[in-house]
Coordinates of C-alpha atoms in Angstrom, one line a residue:
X971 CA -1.6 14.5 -3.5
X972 CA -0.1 12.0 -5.9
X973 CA -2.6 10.8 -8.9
X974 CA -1.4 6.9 -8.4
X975 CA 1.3 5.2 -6.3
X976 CA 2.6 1.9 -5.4
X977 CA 2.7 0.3 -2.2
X978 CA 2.4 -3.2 -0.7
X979 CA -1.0 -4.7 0.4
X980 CA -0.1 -6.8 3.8
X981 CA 2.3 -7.8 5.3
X982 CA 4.8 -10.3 3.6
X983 CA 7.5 -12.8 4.8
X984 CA 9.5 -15.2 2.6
X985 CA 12.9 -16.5 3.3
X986 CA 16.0 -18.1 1.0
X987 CA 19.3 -19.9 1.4
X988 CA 22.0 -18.7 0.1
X989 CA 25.4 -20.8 0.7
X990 CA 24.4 -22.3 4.6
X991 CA 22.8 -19.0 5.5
X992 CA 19.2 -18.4 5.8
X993 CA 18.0 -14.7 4.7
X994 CA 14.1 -13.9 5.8
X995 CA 13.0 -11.3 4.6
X996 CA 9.9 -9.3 5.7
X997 CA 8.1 -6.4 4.1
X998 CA 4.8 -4.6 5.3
X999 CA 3.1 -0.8 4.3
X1000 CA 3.7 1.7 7.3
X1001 CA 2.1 5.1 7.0
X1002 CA 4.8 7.0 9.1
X1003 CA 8.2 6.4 10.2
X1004 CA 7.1 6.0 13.6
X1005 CA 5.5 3.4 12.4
X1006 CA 8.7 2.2 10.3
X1007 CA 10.9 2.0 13.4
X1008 CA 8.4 0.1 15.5
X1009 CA 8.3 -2.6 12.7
X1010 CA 11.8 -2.8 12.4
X1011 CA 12.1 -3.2 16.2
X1012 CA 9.1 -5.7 16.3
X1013 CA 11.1 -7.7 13.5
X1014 CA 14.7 -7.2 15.4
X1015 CA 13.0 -8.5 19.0
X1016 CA 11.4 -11.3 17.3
X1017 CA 15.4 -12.2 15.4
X1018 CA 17.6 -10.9 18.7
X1019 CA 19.5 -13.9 17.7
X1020 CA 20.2 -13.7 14.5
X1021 CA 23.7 -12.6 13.0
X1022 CA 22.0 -9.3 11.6
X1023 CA 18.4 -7.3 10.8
X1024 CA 18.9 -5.2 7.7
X1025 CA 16.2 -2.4 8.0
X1026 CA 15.4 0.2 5.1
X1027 CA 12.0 2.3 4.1
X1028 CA 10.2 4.9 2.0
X1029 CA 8.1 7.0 2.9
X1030 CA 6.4 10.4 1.7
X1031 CA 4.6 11.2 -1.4
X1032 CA 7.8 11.8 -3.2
X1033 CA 10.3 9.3 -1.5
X1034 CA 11.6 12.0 0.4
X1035 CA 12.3 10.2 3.5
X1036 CA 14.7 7.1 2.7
X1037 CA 16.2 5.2 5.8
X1038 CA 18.6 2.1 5.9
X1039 CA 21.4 0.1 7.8
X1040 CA 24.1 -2.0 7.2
X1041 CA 23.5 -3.6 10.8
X1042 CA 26.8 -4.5 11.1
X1043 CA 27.0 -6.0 7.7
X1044 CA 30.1 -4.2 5.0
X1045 CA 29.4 -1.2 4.2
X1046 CA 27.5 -0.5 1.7
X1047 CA 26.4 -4.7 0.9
X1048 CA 23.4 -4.8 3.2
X1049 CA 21.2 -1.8 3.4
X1050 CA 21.8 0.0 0.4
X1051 CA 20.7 -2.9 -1.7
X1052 CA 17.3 -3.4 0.1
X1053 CA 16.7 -0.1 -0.2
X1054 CA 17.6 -0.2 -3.9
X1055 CA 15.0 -2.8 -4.2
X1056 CA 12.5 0.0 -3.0
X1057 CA 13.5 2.1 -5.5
X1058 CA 13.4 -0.1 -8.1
X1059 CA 10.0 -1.1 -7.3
X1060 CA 8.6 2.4 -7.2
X1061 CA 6.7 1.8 -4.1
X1062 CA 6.8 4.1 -1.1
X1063 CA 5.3 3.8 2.5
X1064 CA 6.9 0.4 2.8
X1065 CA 9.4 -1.0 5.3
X1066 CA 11.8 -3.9 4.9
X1067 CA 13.6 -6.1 7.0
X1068 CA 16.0 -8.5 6.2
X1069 CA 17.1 -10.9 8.7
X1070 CA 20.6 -12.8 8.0
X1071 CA 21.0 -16.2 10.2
X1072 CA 25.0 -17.1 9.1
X1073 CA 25.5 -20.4 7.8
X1074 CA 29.5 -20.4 8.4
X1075 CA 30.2 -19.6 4.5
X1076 CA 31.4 -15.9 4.0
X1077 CA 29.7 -14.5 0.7
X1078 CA 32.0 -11.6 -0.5
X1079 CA 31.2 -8.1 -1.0
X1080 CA 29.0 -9.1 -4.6
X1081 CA 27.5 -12.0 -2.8
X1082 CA 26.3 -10.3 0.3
X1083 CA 24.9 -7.6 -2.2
X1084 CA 22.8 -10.2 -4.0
X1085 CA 21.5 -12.0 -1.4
X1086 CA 20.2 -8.7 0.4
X1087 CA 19.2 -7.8 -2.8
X1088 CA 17.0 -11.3 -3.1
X1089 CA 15.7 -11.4 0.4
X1090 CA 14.1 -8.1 -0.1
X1091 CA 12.5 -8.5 -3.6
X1092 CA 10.9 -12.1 -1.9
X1093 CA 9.8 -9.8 0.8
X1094 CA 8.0 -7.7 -1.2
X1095 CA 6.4 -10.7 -3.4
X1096 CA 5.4 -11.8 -0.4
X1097 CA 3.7 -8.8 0.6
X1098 CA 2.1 -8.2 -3.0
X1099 CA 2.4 -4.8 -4.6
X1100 CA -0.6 -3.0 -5.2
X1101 CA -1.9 0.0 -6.9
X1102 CA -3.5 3.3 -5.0
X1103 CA -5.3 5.4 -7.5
X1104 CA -6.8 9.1 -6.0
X1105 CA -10.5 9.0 -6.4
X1106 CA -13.2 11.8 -5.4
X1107 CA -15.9 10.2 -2.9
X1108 CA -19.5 12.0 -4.0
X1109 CA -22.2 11.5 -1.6
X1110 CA -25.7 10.8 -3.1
X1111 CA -28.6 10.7 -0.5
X1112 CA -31.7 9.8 -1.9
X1113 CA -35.3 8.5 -0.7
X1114 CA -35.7 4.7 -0.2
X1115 CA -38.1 4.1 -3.1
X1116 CA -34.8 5.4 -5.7
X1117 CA -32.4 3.2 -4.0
X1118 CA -32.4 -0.3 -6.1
X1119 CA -32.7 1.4 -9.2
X1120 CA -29.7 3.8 -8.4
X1121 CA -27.8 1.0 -7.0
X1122 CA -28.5 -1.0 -10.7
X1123 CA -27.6 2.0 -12.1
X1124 CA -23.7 2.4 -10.3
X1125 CA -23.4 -1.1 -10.9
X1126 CA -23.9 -1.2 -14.7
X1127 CA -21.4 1.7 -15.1
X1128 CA -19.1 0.1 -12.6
X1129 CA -18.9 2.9 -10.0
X1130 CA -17.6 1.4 -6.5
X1131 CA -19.5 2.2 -3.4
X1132 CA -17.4 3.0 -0.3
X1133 CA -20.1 3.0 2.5
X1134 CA -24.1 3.5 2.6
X1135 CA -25.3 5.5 5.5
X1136 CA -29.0 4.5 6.4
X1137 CA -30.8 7.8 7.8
X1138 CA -33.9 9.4 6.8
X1139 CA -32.4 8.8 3.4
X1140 CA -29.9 7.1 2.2
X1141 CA -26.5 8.7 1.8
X1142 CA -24.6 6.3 -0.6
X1143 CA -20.6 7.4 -0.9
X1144 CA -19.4 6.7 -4.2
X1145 CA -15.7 6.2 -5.5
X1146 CA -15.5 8.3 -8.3
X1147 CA -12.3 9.1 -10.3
X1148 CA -11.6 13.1 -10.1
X1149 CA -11.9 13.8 -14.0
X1150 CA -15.2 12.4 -13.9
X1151 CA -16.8 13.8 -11.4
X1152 CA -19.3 16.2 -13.6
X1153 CA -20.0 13.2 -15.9
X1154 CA -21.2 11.8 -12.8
X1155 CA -22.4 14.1 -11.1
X1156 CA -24.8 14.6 -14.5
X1157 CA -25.4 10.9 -15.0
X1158 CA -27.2 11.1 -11.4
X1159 CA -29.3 13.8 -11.9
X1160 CA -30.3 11.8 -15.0
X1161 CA -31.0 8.7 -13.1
X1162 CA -33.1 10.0 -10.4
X1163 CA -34.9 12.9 -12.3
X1164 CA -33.3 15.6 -10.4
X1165 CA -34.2 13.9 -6.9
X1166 CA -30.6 13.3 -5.4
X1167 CA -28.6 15.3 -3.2
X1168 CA -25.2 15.6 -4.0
X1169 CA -22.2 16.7 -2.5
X1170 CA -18.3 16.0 -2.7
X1171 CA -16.9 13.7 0.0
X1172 CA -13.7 13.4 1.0
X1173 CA -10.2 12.6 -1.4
X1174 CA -9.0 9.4 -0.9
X1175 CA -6.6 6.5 -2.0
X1176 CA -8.7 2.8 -3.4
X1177 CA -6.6 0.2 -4.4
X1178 CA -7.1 -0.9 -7.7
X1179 CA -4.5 -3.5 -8.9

C-alpha cells in the first residue's frame, strides 16, 4: 500500500467560456472503474445534449489503469489533455468529465487543447485535492475510571481518534502513523500504568491536507 497519495475530496463542478462555448467541467474520487464509468454515464445522461462529454480517470495505487476519450472531438485535443491534467496533478482514483456546449466559433487544434486542458484543472479546484496519508489504527480498551485522563492525554500529543466503542470497557481506535507505533504503543502503557489493552487495528487511509 502507498505511504501517501493524492486524490480529490468531493465532488467538484466549475464551468468557463471560452470563445461562445461553454466548457463544464466535473471531477469526483471513484474507487473503481465501475465506479468511473457510472459517473461518466451519470455526467453524459445529465449533458445528452451537449456537443461532446470528454471522460478520462486514474485509478490504482500506481496509475496503472488510465482511461480517456476524445468523444468525437480531434484526435488527440480532447481526452489526452484532461487526462494530462491527472497526471500532472499526481492524483489517482479520480474521474473527469468535461462537457463542451459549442458556441459556433471553431478553436483549432491548440485551442481545443487548452480549453480541455482548463475545464479539467477548474474541475479539479472544484473538487479540492486532498492528501491520504497510511496510518496504523491501535485499539486501546480501558476501564471507564482511565478514560478522561487518556483522552487528555491523546489530545495533548495530538493523536486522532477514529471511533470509541462503548462495551464493558472502552475500546478507543486511534490513528497512529506506522513508524510510531512502538512510541505509542509505550506512551500508553505509560499513561495508564500498565492497565490498557492493546492491539493493532486495521491499515487505513486519513486525510490530512
Amino acid at each position: 500500500m502507498l505511504k501517501t497519495y493524492r486524490t480529490v475530496e468531493q465532488l467538484g463542478q466549475d464551468e468557463v467560456v471560452i470563445e461562445k462555448s461553454t466548457f463544464i467541467g466535473y471531477a469526483r474520487p471513484v474507487e473503481n472503474e465501475e465506479a468511473a464509468l457510472a459517473f461518466i454515464q451519470e455526467i453524459k445522461k445529465k449533458h445528452r445534449d451537449a456537443t461532446h462529454n470528454v471522460p478520462a480517470y486514474v485509478l490504482g495505487e500506481h496509475n496503472e489503469v488510465q482511461r480517456c476519450n476524445d468523444d468525437g472531438e480531434p484526435s488527440g485535443t480532447a481526452g489526452v489533455p484532461v487526462l494530462e491534467v491527472l497526471k500532472k496533478e499526481n492524483v489517482r482514483n479520480v474521474a473527469i468529465v468535461v462537457t463542451r456546449y459549442f458556441g459556433g466559433i471553431k478553436l483549432g487544434t491548440g485551442g481545443l487543447v487548452r480549453a480541455y486542458t482548463k475545464g479539467a484543472k477548474v474541475a479539479l479546484e472544484s473538487a479540492k485535492i486532498i492528501t491520504r496519508l497510511l496510518y496504523q489504527t491501535v485499539i486501546v480498551s480501558v476501564d471507564y475510571t482511565l478514560l478522561g485522563s487518556l483522552q487528555n492525554q491523546l489530545k495533548l500529543k495530538q493523536y486522532g481518534i477514529r471511533d470509541v466503542v462503548y462495551e464493558d470497557v472502552v475500546h478507543l481506535h486511534v490513528w497512529v502513523e506506522e513508524e510510531d507505533v512502538p512510541n505509542f504503543k509505550a506512551q500508553v502503557i505509560e499513561w495508564t500504568n500498565g492497565r490498557a489493552a492493546i492491539a493493532d487495528g486495521e491499515l487505513c487511509y486519513r486525510t490530512v491536507g
